[in-house]
CSV table of C-alpha atoms and ligand atoms in Angstrom, one decimal:
chain,number,residue,atom,x,y,z
T,1,UNK,CA,31.9,128.5,65.0
T,2,UNK,CA,33.7,125.2,63.9
T,3,UNK,CA,30.8,124.3,61.2
T,4,UNK,CA,28.1,126.7,59.7
T,5,UNK,CA,25.7,125.8,56.9
T,6,UNK,CA,24.3,128.8,55.1
T,7,UNK,CA,21.3,128.1,53.1
T,8,UNK,CA,22.9,124.6,51.8
T,9,UNK,CA,20.7,122.7,49.5
T,10,UNK,CA,22.0,119.6,47.8
T,11,UNK,CA,20.3,117.6,44.7
T,12,UNK,CA,21.6,114.0,43.8
T,13,UNK,CA,22.0,113.3,40.5
T,14,UNK,CA,21.1,110.1,39.0
T,15,UNK,CA,21.7,108.3,35.8
T,16,UNK,CA,18.6,109.4,34.3
T,17,UNK,CA,19.5,113.0,35.2
T,18,UNK,CA,16.4,113.5,37.3
T,19,UNK,CA,17.9,115.2,40.3
T,20,UNK,CA,16.8,114.6,43.4
T,21,UNK,CA,16.4,117.3,46.5
T,22,UNK,CA,18.0,115.6,49.5
T,23,UNK,CA,18.9,118.8,51.6
T,24,UNK,CA,16.6,121.8,51.2
T,25,UNK,CA,17.7,125.2,52.6
T,26,UNK,CA,19.5,124.2,55.8
T,27,UNK,CA,20.8,126.6,58.4
T,28,UNK,CA,22.9,125.5,61.3
T,29,UNK,CA,25.8,126.1,63.6
T,30,UNK,CA,28.1,123.6,65.3
T,31,UNK,CA,30.5,124.5,68.0
T,32,UNK,CA,34.0,123.1,68.2
T,33,UNK,CA,33.7,122.0,72.0
T,34,UNK,CA,30.6,121.3,74.4
T,35,UNK,CA,28.2,119.8,72.1
T,36,UNK,CA,26.7,116.4,72.3
T,37,UNK,CA,24.2,116.0,69.6
T,38,UNK,CA,22.0,113.3,68.0
T,39,UNK,CA,20.6,113.7,64.7
T,40,UNK,CA,17.4,111.7,64.0
T,41,UNK,CA,14.7,111.7,61.2
T,42,UNK,CA,13.2,108.9,59.2
T,43,UNK,CA,14.7,106.7,56.8
T,44,UNK,CA,15.7,108.9,53.5
T,45,UNK,CA,15.0,112.2,55.3
T,46,UNK,CA,18.7,113.3,54.6
T,47,UNK,CA,20.6,112.4,57.9
T,48,UNK,CA,23.6,110.8,56.1
T,49,UNK,CA,23.7,113.2,53.5
T,50,UNK,CA,23.7,116.2,55.8
T,51,UNK,CA,26.6,114.3,57.7
T,52,UNK,CA,28.6,114.0,54.5
T,53,UNK,CA,28.6,118.0,53.9
T,54,UNK,CA,30.0,118.5,57.6
T,55,UNK,CA,33.3,117.1,56.5
T,56,UNK,CA,33.2,118.2,52.6
T,57,UNK,CA,32.7,114.5,51.3
T,58,UNK,CA,29.8,116.1,49.5
T,59,UNK,CA,29.5,119.7,48.5
T,60,UNK,CA,26.4,121.8,48.5
T,61,UNK,CA,24.6,122.5,45.1
T,62,UNK,CA,23.2,125.8,46.6
T,63,UNK,CA,24.8,127.8,49.6
T,64,UNK,CA,27.8,127.4,51.7
T,65,UNK,CA,29.0,125.1,54.4
T,66,UNK,CA,32.0,126.7,56.3
T,67,UNK,CA,34.0,124.2,58.1
T,68,UNK,CA,37.2,125.5,60.5
T,69,UNK,CA,37.8,128.7,58.3
T,70,UNK,CA,37.3,126.9,54.8
T,71,UNK,CA,34.3,127.8,52.9
T,72,UNK,CA,32.8,124.7,50.6
T,73,UNK,CA,30.2,125.6,48.1
T,74,UNK,CA,29.6,124.3,44.6
T,75,UNK,CA,32.5,125.4,42.8
T,76,UNK,CA,35.0,123.9,45.4
T,77,UNK,CA,35.5,120.7,43.5
T,78,UNK,CA,36.7,122.9,40.5
T,79,UNK,CA,38.9,124.9,42.8
T,80,UNK,CA,42.0,122.4,43.1
T,81,UNK,CA,43.7,125.0,45.4
T,82,UNK,CA,41.1,124.4,48.1
T,83,UNK,CA,42.6,121.6,50.4
T,84,UNK,CA,39.8,119.4,51.9
T,85,UNK,CA,42.3,117.6,53.6
T,86,UNK,CA,42.7,119.7,56.8
T,87,UNK,CA,38.8,119.2,57.0
T,88,UNK,CA,38.5,115.5,56.9
T,89,UNK,CA,41.6,115.4,59.5
T,90,UNK,CA,39.4,118.1,61.7
T,91,UNK,CA,36.1,116.4,61.3
T,92,UNK,CA,36.3,112.5,61.6
T,93,UNK,CA,33.2,110.9,59.9
T,94,UNK,CA,32.1,107.3,60.7
T,95,UNK,CA,30.1,105.8,57.6
T,96,UNK,CA,26.8,104.6,58.1
T,97,UNK,CA,28.0,101.2,56.4
T,98,UNK,CA,31.4,100.4,57.5
T,99,UNK,CA,32.4,98.4,54.3
T,100,UNK,CA,32.7,101.8,52.8
T,101,UNK,CA,35.6,102.7,55.0
T,102,UNK,CA,37.8,99.3,55.5
T,103,UNK,CA,39.8,98.2,52.5
T,104,UNK,CA,43.5,97.4,53.8
T,105,UNK,CA,44.4,93.7,54.5
T,106,UNK,CA,44.4,93.8,58.2
T,107,UNK,CA,42.7,95.6,61.0
T,108,UNK,CA,45.9,97.2,62.1
T,109,UNK,CA,46.7,98.8,58.6
T,110,UNK,CA,43.5,99.9,58.5
T,111,UNK,CA,43.3,101.8,61.8
T,112,UNK,CA,47.0,103.1,61.1
T,113,UNK,CA,45.7,104.3,57.2
T,114,UNK,CA,44.0,107.6,58.7
T,115,UNK,CA,46.7,109.2,61.2
T,116,UNK,CA,49.7,108.2,58.7
T,117,UNK,CA,47.9,110.0,55.9
T,118,UNK,CA,47.8,113.2,58.0
T,119,UNK,CA,51.5,112.8,58.9
T,120,UNK,CA,51.6,110.8,62.1
T,121,UNK,CA,54.5,108.4,62.4
T,122,UNK,CA,54.3,104.5,61.6
T,123,UNK,CA,55.3,104.0,65.2
T,124,UNK,CA,52.8,106.4,66.8
T,125,UNK,CA,49.8,105.2,64.5
T,126,UNK,CA,50.6,101.6,65.4
T,127,UNK,CA,50.5,102.7,69.1
T,128,UNK,CA,47.3,104.5,68.5
T,129,UNK,CA,45.8,101.1,66.7
T,130,UNK,CA,46.8,99.2,69.7
T,131,UNK,CA,45.0,101.7,72.0
T,132,UNK,CA,41.9,102.3,69.8
T,133,UNK,CA,41.1,98.7,69.4
T,134,UNK,CA,40.8,98.2,73.2
T,135,UNK,CA,38.8,101.5,73.3
T,136,UNK,CA,36.0,100.1,71.1
T,137,UNK,CA,35.8,96.9,72.7
T,138,UNK,CA,38.0,94.6,70.8
T,139,UNK,CA,41.1,93.1,72.0
T,140,UNK,CA,44.9,93.3,70.2
T,141,UNK,CA,44.2,89.8,68.5
T,142,UNK,CA,41.9,91.5,66.1
T,143,UNK,CA,44.7,93.7,64.8
T,144,UNK,CA,46.3,91.0,62.7
T,145,UNK,CA,43.1,89.8,61.1
T,146,UNK,CA,41.3,90.7,57.8
T,147,UNK,CA,38.8,93.2,58.2
T,148,UNK,CA,36.8,91.6,55.8
T,149,UNK,CA,36.5,88.5,57.7
T,150,UNK,CA,34.7,90.1,60.9
T,151,UNK,CA,31.1,90.4,62.2
T,152,UNK,CA,29.1,93.4,60.9
T,153,UNK,CA,29.2,94.4,64.7
T,154,UNK,CA,33.2,94.1,64.6
T,155,UNK,CA,33.5,95.9,61.4
T,156,UNK,CA,31.6,98.9,62.5
T,157,UNK,CA,34.0,99.0,65.9
T,158,UNK,CA,37.0,98.7,63.7
T,159,UNK,CA,35.8,101.6,61.1
T,160,UNK,CA,35.2,103.7,64.7
T,161,UNK,CA,38.5,102.8,65.9
T,162,UNK,CA,40.1,104.1,62.5
T,163,UNK,CA,38.4,107.5,62.7
T,164,UNK,CA,39.2,108.0,66.5
T,165,UNK,CA,42.8,107.2,65.9
T,166,UNK,CA,43.0,110.1,63.7
T,167,UNK,CA,42.1,112.3,67.0
T,168,UNK,CA,39.6,114.6,65.2
T,169,UNK,CA,38.3,117.8,66.8
T,170,UNK,CA,34.8,116.8,66.0
T,171,UNK,CA,33.4,113.6,65.7
T,172,UNK,CA,30.4,112.2,63.6
T,173,UNK,CA,29.2,108.9,63.7
T,174,UNK,CA,26.4,107.7,61.4
T,175,UNK,CA,24.3,105.1,63.0
T,176,UNK,CA,27.3,103.8,65.1
T,177,UNK,CA,25.3,101.4,67.3
T,178,UNK,CA,22.9,100.0,64.7
T,179,UNK,CA,23.4,96.0,64.8
T,180,UNK,CA,25.2,95.9,68.0
T,181,UNK,CA,23.6,94.3,71.2
T,182,UNK,CA,22.5,96.3,74.0
T,183,UNK,CA,25.6,95.7,76.2
T,184,UNK,CA,28.2,97.0,73.5
T,185,UNK,CA,25.6,99.5,72.4
T,186,UNK,CA,25.9,101.3,75.8
T,187,UNK,CA,29.5,100.4,76.2
T,188,UNK,CA,30.1,102.3,73.0
T,189,UNK,CA,27.9,105.4,73.6
T,190,UNK,CA,29.9,105.8,77.1
T,191,UNK,CA,33.2,105.7,74.9
T,192,UNK,CA,31.6,108.3,72.9
T,193,UNK,CA,30.3,110.4,75.8
T,194,UNK,CA,33.8,110.1,77.8
T,195,UNK,CA,35.4,111.5,74.6
T,196,UNK,CA,32.8,114.6,74.8
T,197,UNK,CA,33.3,115.1,78.2
T,198,UNK,CA,36.9,114.2,79.0
T,199,UNK,CA,38.7,115.5,75.8
T,200,UNK,CA,35.9,118.4,75.6
T,201,UNK,CA,35.0,117.4,71.5
T,202,UNK,CA,31.9,117.9,70.0
T,203,UNK,CA,30.4,114.6,69.1
T,204,UNK,CA,27.5,113.9,66.7
T,205,UNK,CA,25.5,110.8,66.5
T,206,UNK,CA,22.9,109.7,63.9
T,207,UNK,CA,20.7,107.5,65.2
T,208,UNK,CA,17.4,106.0,64.8
T,209,UNK,CA,17.3,105.0,69.0
T,210,UNK,CA,15.3,107.9,71.0
T,211,UNK,CA,16.8,106.3,74.5
T,212,UNK,CA,20.0,107.6,72.9
T,213,UNK,CA,18.8,111.0,72.3
T,214,UNK,CA,17.0,111.3,75.5
T,215,UNK,CA,19.4,109.8,77.6
T,216,UNK,CA,22.6,111.1,76.1
T,217,UNK,CA,21.9,114.3,73.8
T,218,UNK,CA,22.4,118.0,74.9
T,219,UNK,CA,21.0,119.0,71.7
T,220,UNK,CA,19.0,117.1,68.7
T,221,UNK,CA,18.4,117.9,65.4
T,222,UNK,CA,15.4,116.3,63.2
T,223,UNK,CA,15.2,116.0,59.6
T,224,UNK,CA,12.3,115.5,57.8
T,225,UNK,CA,12.3,115.2,53.8
T,226,UNK,CA,15.6,117.0,53.5
T,227,UNK,CA,14.3,120.1,55.9
T,228,UNK,CA,15.8,120.7,59.3
T,229,UNK,CA,12.6,120.7,61.2
T,230,UNK,CA,14.1,121.1,65.0
T,231,UNK,CA,17.2,122.2,66.5
T,232,UNK,CA,17.3,122.2,70.2
T,233,UNK,CA,16.7,120.7,73.2
T,234,UNK,CA,16.0,117.1,73.6
T,235,UNK,CA,13.7,117.1,76.5
T,236,UNK,CA,11.3,119.7,74.8
T,237,UNK,CA,11.3,117.4,71.6
T,238,UNK,CA,9.5,114.8,73.3
T,239,UNK,CA,6.4,117.2,74.1
T,240,UNK,CA,3.2,115.0,73.2
T,241,UNK,CA,2.6,117.5,70.1
T,242,UNK,CA,6.1,116.9,68.8
T,243,UNK,CA,5.5,113.1,69.2
T,244,UNK,CA,2.4,113.2,67.5
T,245,UNK,CA,3.7,115.6,64.6
T,246,UNK,CA,6.9,113.8,63.8
T,247,UNK,CA,5.8,110.2,65.0
T,248,UNK,CA,8.2,109.5,67.3
T,249,UNK,CA,9.0,106.6,69.4
T,250,UNK,CA,8.9,107.6,73.2
T,251,UNK,CA,12.1,106.9,75.0
T,252,UNK,CA,11.7,104.2,77.6
T,253,UNK,CA,12.7,106.6,80.7
T,254,UNK,CA,10.4,109.1,79.7
T,255,UNK,CA,7.4,106.5,79.3
T,256,UNK,CA,8.2,105.0,82.6
T,257,UNK,CA,8.2,108.2,84.3
T,258,UNK,CA,5.0,109.6,82.8
T,259,UNK,CA,3.3,106.3,83.7
T,260,UNK,CA,4.5,106.7,87.5
T,261,UNK,CA,3.3,110.3,87.7
T,262,UNK,CA,0.1,109.2,86.4
T,263,UNK,CA,-0.3,106.5,88.7
T,264,UNK,CA,0.7,107.9,91.6
T,265,UNK,CA,0.0,111.6,91.0
T,266,UNK,CA,3.0,112.9,91.2
T,267,UNK,CA,5.1,115.5,89.4
T,268,UNK,CA,8.8,115.1,89.2
T,269,UNK,CA,10.5,118.5,89.6
T,270,UNK,CA,13.1,117.6,86.9
T,271,UNK,CA,12.1,114.9,84.5
T,272,UNK,CA,15.0,112.0,85.2
T,273,UNK,CA,16.6,111.2,81.8
T,274,UNK,CA,18.3,108.0,82.8
T,275,UNK,CA,18.0,104.8,84.9
T,276,UNK,CA,20.3,106.2,87.5
T,277,UNK,CA,18.7,109.5,87.6
T,278,UNK,CA,15.1,107.7,87.6
T,279,UNK,CA,16.2,105.7,90.6
T,280,UNK,CA,17.6,108.7,92.6
T,281,UNK,CA,14.3,110.5,92.3
T,282,UNK,CA,12.5,107.5,93.2
T,283,UNK,CA,14.6,107.4,96.2
T,284,UNK,CA,13.7,110.9,97.2
T,285,UNK,CA,10.0,110.1,96.4
T,286,UNK,CA,9.8,106.9,98.7
T,287,UNK,CA,11.4,108.7,101.9
N,311,ATP,N1,23.8,108.5,45.8
N,311,ATP,C1,22.4,108.8,45.7
N,311,ATP,N2,21.9,109.2,44.6
N,311,ATP,C2,20.8,109.4,44.4
N,311,ATP,N3,19.9,109.7,45.5
N,311,ATP,C3,20.7,109.0,46.8
N,311,ATP,C4,22.1,109.1,46.7
N,311,ATP,N4,22.0,108.7,48.2
N,311,ATP,C5,21.1,109.0,48.7
N,311,ATP,N5,20.0,109.4,47.9
N,311,ATP,C6,18.6,109.6,48.3
N,311,ATP,O1,18.6,110.8,49.1
N,311,ATP,C7,17.5,110.9,50.4
N,311,ATP,C8,18.5,110.9,51.6
N,311,ATP,O2,19.4,109.9,51.7
N,311,ATP,P1,20.4,109.8,53.1
N,311,ATP,O3,20.9,108.7,52.8
N,311,ATP,O4,20.6,111.1,53.5
N,311,ATP,O5,19.1,109.5,54.3
N,311,ATP,P2,19.1,109.1,55.6
N,311,ATP,O6,18.4,110.2,56.6
N,311,ATP,O7,20.5,108.9,56.0
N,311,ATP,O8,18.4,107.5,55.8
N,311,ATP,P3,18.8,106.2,56.7
N,311,ATP,O9,18.2,106.6,58.0
N,311,ATP,O10,17.9,105.3,55.9
N,311,ATP,O11,20.1,106.0,56.6
N,311,ATP,C9,16.8,109.5,50.1
N,311,ATP,O12,15.9,109.7,49.5
N,311,ATP,C10,17.8,108.6,49.0
N,311,ATP,O13,17.1,107.8,48.3
N,312,MG,MG1,22.0,107.3,56.7
C-alpha cells in the first residue's frame, strides 16, 4: 500500500483560535500503481485538504497517514528527524491555484526547480523542462518567459509540467482542468491517462466535472463536509438514489444513454462511458 489513512481528522486553526474541522475520521488506501481516481465533492468539502495530507504538506491533528513507509501524525513536525522530502518526490501534488507553485523568473527554471531539488543534474532537468512543456501543450518559446505574465490556463499547464518533471510515483492534480477550454481539457486528461496506462502510475484528479469522473475514473471518492461518504465504482456512484442524495450532475454520456434507452425501450448490456463507446454500442444496435 503506497498511501494509507487511519482515522485521520484535521482541524484548521484560525486567528480567533476557533478550530475548523476540515477532515473527519478518514480511512482510505491507495495503491502505487493501477489506480485512476477522481475525488469530488461540493466546494469546501475538504478535497484540497485531503490531497495535502497525501504528500504530508498538512499533517493530521488526529490519526495517521502512512506514505511510502513513512508515518505522519500530529507529532511529525516536531520530530525533525523525519524527512518529508522523499514523500514530496514520490507523491507529486499540483496545487489548485498555480500561483502557489510558481516563483522562479523563467518558466524553464520553474520546471527545473523540483527535479534539481531532488538531485537531478542541471542538464537532465533542462531536458525534462523541454520535454514537459510540450507534454502539457505549450511550445519551447514559453521556457524563457516569466511565469507571472502568463494566462491562468498557461500558468496551470506550467505548474503541471513542473510536477511531471519530478517523475513522481503518484500524481495528484487539484482541479487541473478548471479554467481550460474543452479541447485543452481533453488533451490534458489524455496526458494524465497516458501517464497512468503507459507508465503504470496512480493518478488522482480532483474535479467538479462529472464527465471526467464517468469517462476516465476507475475509482471515485466523494467528500461531504469533511467526511468521505463514497469510495468505489464510478458507474455505481451515478445510481438515481446517489444522484439525488448527493445532488450530483448527471454525466453527459449517461444522460444520453438513459434517454436513448427510454425512447427506444432498449437496455445497453454494458453502459457506454465515452462517446466512442456509445457510438460503438449504437452501431451494434442499428445493425
Ligand atoms: N487555511 C485555512 N484556514 C482555515 N480554514 C480553512 C483553510 N483552508 C481551508 N479551510 C476550510 O476548510 C474547508 C475545506 O477546504 P478545502 O479547501 O479542503 O475544500 P475543497 O473541497 O478543496 O473546496 P473547493 O472545491 O472550493 O476547492 C473549507 O470549509 C474551508 O473554508
Ligand atoms: Mg479545493
